[in-house]
Coordinates of C-alpha atoms in Angstrom, one line a residue:
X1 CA 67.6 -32.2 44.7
X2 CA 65.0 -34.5 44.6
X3 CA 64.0 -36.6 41.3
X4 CA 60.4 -36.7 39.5
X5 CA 59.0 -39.9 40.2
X6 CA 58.8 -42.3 36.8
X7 CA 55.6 -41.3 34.6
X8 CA 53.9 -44.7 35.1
X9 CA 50.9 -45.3 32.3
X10 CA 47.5 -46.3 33.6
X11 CA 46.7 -49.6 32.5
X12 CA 43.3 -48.6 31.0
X13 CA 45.5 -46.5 28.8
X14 CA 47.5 -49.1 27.8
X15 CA 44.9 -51.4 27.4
X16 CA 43.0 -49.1 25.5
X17 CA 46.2 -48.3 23.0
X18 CA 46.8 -52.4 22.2
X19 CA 42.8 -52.7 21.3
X20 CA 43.3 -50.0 19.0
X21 CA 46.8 -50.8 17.5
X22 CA 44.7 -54.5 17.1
X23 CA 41.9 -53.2 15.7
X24 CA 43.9 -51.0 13.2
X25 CA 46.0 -53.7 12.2
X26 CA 43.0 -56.2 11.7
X27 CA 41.6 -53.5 9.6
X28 CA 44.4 -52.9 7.6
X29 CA 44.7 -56.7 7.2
X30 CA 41.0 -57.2 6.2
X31 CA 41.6 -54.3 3.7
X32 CA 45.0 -55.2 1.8
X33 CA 43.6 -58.7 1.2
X34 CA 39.4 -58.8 1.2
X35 CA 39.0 -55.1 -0.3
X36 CA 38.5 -56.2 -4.0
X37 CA 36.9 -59.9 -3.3
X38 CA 33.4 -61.5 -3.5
X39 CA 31.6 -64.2 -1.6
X40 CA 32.7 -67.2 -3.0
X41 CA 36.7 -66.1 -2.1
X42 CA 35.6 -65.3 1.4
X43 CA 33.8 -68.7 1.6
X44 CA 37.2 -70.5 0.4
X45 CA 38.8 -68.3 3.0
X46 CA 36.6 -69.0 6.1
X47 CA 36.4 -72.5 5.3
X48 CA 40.2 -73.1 5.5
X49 CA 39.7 -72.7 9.4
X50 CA 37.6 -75.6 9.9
X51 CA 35.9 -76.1 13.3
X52 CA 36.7 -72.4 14.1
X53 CA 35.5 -70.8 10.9
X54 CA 32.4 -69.4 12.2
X55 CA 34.2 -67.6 14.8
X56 CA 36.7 -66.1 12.7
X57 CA 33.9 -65.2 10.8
X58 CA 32.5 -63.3 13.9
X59 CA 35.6 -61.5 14.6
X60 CA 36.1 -60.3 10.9
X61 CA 32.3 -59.3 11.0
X62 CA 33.2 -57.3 13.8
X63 CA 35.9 -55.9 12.6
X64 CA 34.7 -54.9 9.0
X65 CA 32.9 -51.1 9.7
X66 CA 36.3 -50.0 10.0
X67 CA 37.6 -50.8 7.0
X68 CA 33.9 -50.3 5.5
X69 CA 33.9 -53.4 3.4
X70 CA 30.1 -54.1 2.2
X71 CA 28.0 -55.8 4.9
X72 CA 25.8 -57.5 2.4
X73 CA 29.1 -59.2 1.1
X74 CA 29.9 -60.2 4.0
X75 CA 26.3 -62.0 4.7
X76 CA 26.1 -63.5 1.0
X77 CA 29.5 -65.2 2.4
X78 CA 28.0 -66.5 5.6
X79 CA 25.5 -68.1 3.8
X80 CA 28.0 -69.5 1.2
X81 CA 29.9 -71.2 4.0
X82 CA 27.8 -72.1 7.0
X83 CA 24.4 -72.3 4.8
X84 CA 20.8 -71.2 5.4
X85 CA 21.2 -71.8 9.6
X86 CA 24.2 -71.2 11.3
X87 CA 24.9 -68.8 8.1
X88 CA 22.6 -66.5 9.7
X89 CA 23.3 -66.5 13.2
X90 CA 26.9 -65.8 13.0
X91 CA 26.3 -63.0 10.6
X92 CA 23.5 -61.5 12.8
X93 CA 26.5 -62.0 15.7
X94 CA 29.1 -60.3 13.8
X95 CA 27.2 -57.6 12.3
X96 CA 25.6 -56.6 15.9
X97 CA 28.9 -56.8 17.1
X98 CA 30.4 -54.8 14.8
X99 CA 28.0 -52.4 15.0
X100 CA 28.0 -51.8 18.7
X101 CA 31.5 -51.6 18.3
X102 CA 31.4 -49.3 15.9
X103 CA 29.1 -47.2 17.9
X104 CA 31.6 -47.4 21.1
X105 CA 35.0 -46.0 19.4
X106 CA 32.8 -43.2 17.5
X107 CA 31.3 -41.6 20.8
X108 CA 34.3 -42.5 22.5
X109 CA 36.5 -40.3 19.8
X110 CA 33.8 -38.1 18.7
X111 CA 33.2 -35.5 21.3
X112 CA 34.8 -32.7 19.0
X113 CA 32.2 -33.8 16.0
X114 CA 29.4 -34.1 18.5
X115 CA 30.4 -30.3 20.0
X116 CA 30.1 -28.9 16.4
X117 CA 26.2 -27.6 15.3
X118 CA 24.7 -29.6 12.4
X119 CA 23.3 -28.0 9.3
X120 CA 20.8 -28.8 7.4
X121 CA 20.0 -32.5 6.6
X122 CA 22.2 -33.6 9.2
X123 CA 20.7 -31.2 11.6
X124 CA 17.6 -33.1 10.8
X125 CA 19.1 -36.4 11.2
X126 CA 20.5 -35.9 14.4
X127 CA 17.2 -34.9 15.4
X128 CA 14.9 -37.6 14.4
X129 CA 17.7 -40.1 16.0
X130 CA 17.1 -38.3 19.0
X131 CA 13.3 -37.8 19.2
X132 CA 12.3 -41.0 17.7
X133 CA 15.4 -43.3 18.3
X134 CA 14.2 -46.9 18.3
X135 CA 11.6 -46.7 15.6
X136 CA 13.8 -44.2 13.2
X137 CA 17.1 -46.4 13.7
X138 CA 15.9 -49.5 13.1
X139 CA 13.4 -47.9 9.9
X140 CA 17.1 -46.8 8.6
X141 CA 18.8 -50.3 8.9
X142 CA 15.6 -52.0 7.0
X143 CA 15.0 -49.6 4.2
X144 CA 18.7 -49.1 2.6
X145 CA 18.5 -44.9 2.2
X146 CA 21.9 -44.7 4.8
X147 CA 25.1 -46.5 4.9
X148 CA 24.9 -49.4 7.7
X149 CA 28.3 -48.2 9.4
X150 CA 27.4 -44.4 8.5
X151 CA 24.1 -44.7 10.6
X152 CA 26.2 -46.5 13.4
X153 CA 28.4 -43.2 13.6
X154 CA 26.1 -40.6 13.2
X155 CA 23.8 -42.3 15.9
X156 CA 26.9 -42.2 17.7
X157 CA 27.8 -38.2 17.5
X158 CA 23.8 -38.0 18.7
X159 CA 22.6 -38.2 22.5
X160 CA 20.8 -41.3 21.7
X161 CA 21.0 -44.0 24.7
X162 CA 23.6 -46.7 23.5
X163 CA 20.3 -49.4 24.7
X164 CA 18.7 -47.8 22.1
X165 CA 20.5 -47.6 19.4
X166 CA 21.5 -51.7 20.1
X167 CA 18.1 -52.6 20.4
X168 CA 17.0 -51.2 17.0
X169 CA 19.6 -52.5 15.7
X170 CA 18.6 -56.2 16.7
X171 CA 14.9 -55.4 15.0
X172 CA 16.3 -53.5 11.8
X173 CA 18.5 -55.8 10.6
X174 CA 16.8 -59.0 10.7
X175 CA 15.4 -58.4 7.2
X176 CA 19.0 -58.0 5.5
X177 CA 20.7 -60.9 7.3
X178 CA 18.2 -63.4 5.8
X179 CA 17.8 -62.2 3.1
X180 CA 21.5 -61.9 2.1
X181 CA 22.6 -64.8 3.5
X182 CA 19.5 -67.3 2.1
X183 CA 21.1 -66.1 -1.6
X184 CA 24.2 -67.0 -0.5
X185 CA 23.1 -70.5 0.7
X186 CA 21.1 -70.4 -2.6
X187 CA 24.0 -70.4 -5.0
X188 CA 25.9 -73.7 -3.2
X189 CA 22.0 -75.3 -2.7
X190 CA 20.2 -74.8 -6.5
X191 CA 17.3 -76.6 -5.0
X192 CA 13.4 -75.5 -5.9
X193 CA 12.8 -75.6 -2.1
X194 CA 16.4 -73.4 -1.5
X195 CA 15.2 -71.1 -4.3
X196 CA 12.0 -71.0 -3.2
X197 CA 12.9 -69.5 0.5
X198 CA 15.3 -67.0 -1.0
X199 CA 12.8 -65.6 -3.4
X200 CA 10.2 -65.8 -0.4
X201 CA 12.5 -63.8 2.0
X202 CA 13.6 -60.8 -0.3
X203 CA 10.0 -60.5 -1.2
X204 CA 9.4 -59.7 2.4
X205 CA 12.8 -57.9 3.1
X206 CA 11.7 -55.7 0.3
X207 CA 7.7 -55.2 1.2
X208 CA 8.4 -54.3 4.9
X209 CA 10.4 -51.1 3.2
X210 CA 6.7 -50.2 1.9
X211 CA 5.1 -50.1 5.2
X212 CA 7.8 -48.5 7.0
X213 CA 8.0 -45.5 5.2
X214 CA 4.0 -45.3 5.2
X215 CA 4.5 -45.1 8.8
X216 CA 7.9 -42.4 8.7
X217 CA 5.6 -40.6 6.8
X218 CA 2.8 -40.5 9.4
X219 CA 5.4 -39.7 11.8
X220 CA 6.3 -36.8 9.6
X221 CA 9.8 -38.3 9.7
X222 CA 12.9 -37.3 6.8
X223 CA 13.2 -39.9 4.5
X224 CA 15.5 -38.5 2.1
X225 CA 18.5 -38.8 4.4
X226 CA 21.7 -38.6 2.0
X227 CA 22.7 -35.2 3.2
X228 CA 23.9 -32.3 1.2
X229 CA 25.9 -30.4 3.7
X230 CA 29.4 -31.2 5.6
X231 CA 28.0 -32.6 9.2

């Protein structure tokens, strides 16, 4: 009697099963010690890896929508640590990265959320995302009505185009990485110019909010978004 040949696993299986045991332990990681923290203990933290600090600072960015620690913590940091130039760019980095990433592991473990019919508010979420993608996602990442990793998913469980979604992404959250990271460069650099830019940026970061919901609302667009129901 012949034997069974030896169930050998596919290596995309296995490489897919360390990326998530990574990911979950980074998470859990990030969680047990940065849940309960604020800027100035993550800028003591990213400092103590010297040259490599900004990309650490990358990786835990990209890491953080799955242990849904605040973004705008995150960017206040940045700016606390790297100051009002490369503060921004790594931040901008991590949080696209995150983001995207984010995006990726929700449509790639979503397909029995995606199957069920939306109700309600989520019903209409789903589809503005879809009939207005660019434009509604990155209105949603500039005026604060939705969780940033919350919008990642639920654009995620839609049929929007992953180009898309990245690319209003990029647009949307230019507003917030400035912003956030500026007053955390602002509290190491007390200066009037320092103070001055900060101020200057949220004023923008919070006029642009004006217009774009002028302009949902010529789109006839729905922008009380918290929903109600279970989606």
């Amino acid at each position: 009697m012949l034997k069974g040949r030896p169930y050998i696993m596919p290596k995309k299986l296995i490489l897919k099963i360390i990326l998530f045991m990574l990911i979950a332990y980074t998470g859990y990681w990030l969680f047990n010690n940065f849940s309960t923290v604020g800027p100035e203990q993550l800028q003591h933290f990213m400092l103590s890896f010297g040259i490599i600090a900004p990309l650490v600072f990358i990786l835990l960015f990209t890491i953080r929508p799955f242990v849904l620690f605040p973004a705008s913590i995150m960017a206040m940091a940045g700016g606390l640590s790297f100051g009002p130039i490369i503060g921004p760019a790594v931040t901008y980095i991590g949080s696209l990265a995150g983001a995207a990433l984010s995006f990726m592991v929700m449509r790639k473990l979503g397909h029995k959320i995606r199957a069920k019919k939306w109700q309600g508010r989520g019903e209409a979420i789903q589809r503005n995302i879809e009939s207005n993608g660019f434009f509604y996602i990155t209105a949603l990442r500039i005026i604060p009505v939705v969780n940033f990793d919350f919008l990642s998913y639920l654009a995620a469980l839609s049929r929007v185009k992953f180009s898309i979604y990245f690319k209003a992404t990029m647009a949307g959250i230019i507003p917030g990485t400035f912003a956030f990271n500026f007053l955390g460069a602002a509290i190491v650099d007390l200066s009037p110019a320092m103070i001055s830019i900060t101020a200057g940026t949220f004023f923008i970061a919070f006029t642009i909010p004006v217009f774009i919901r002028k302009k949902m609302k010529q789109k006839n667009l729905d922008i009380d978004l918290l929903p109600d129901e279970q989606i």
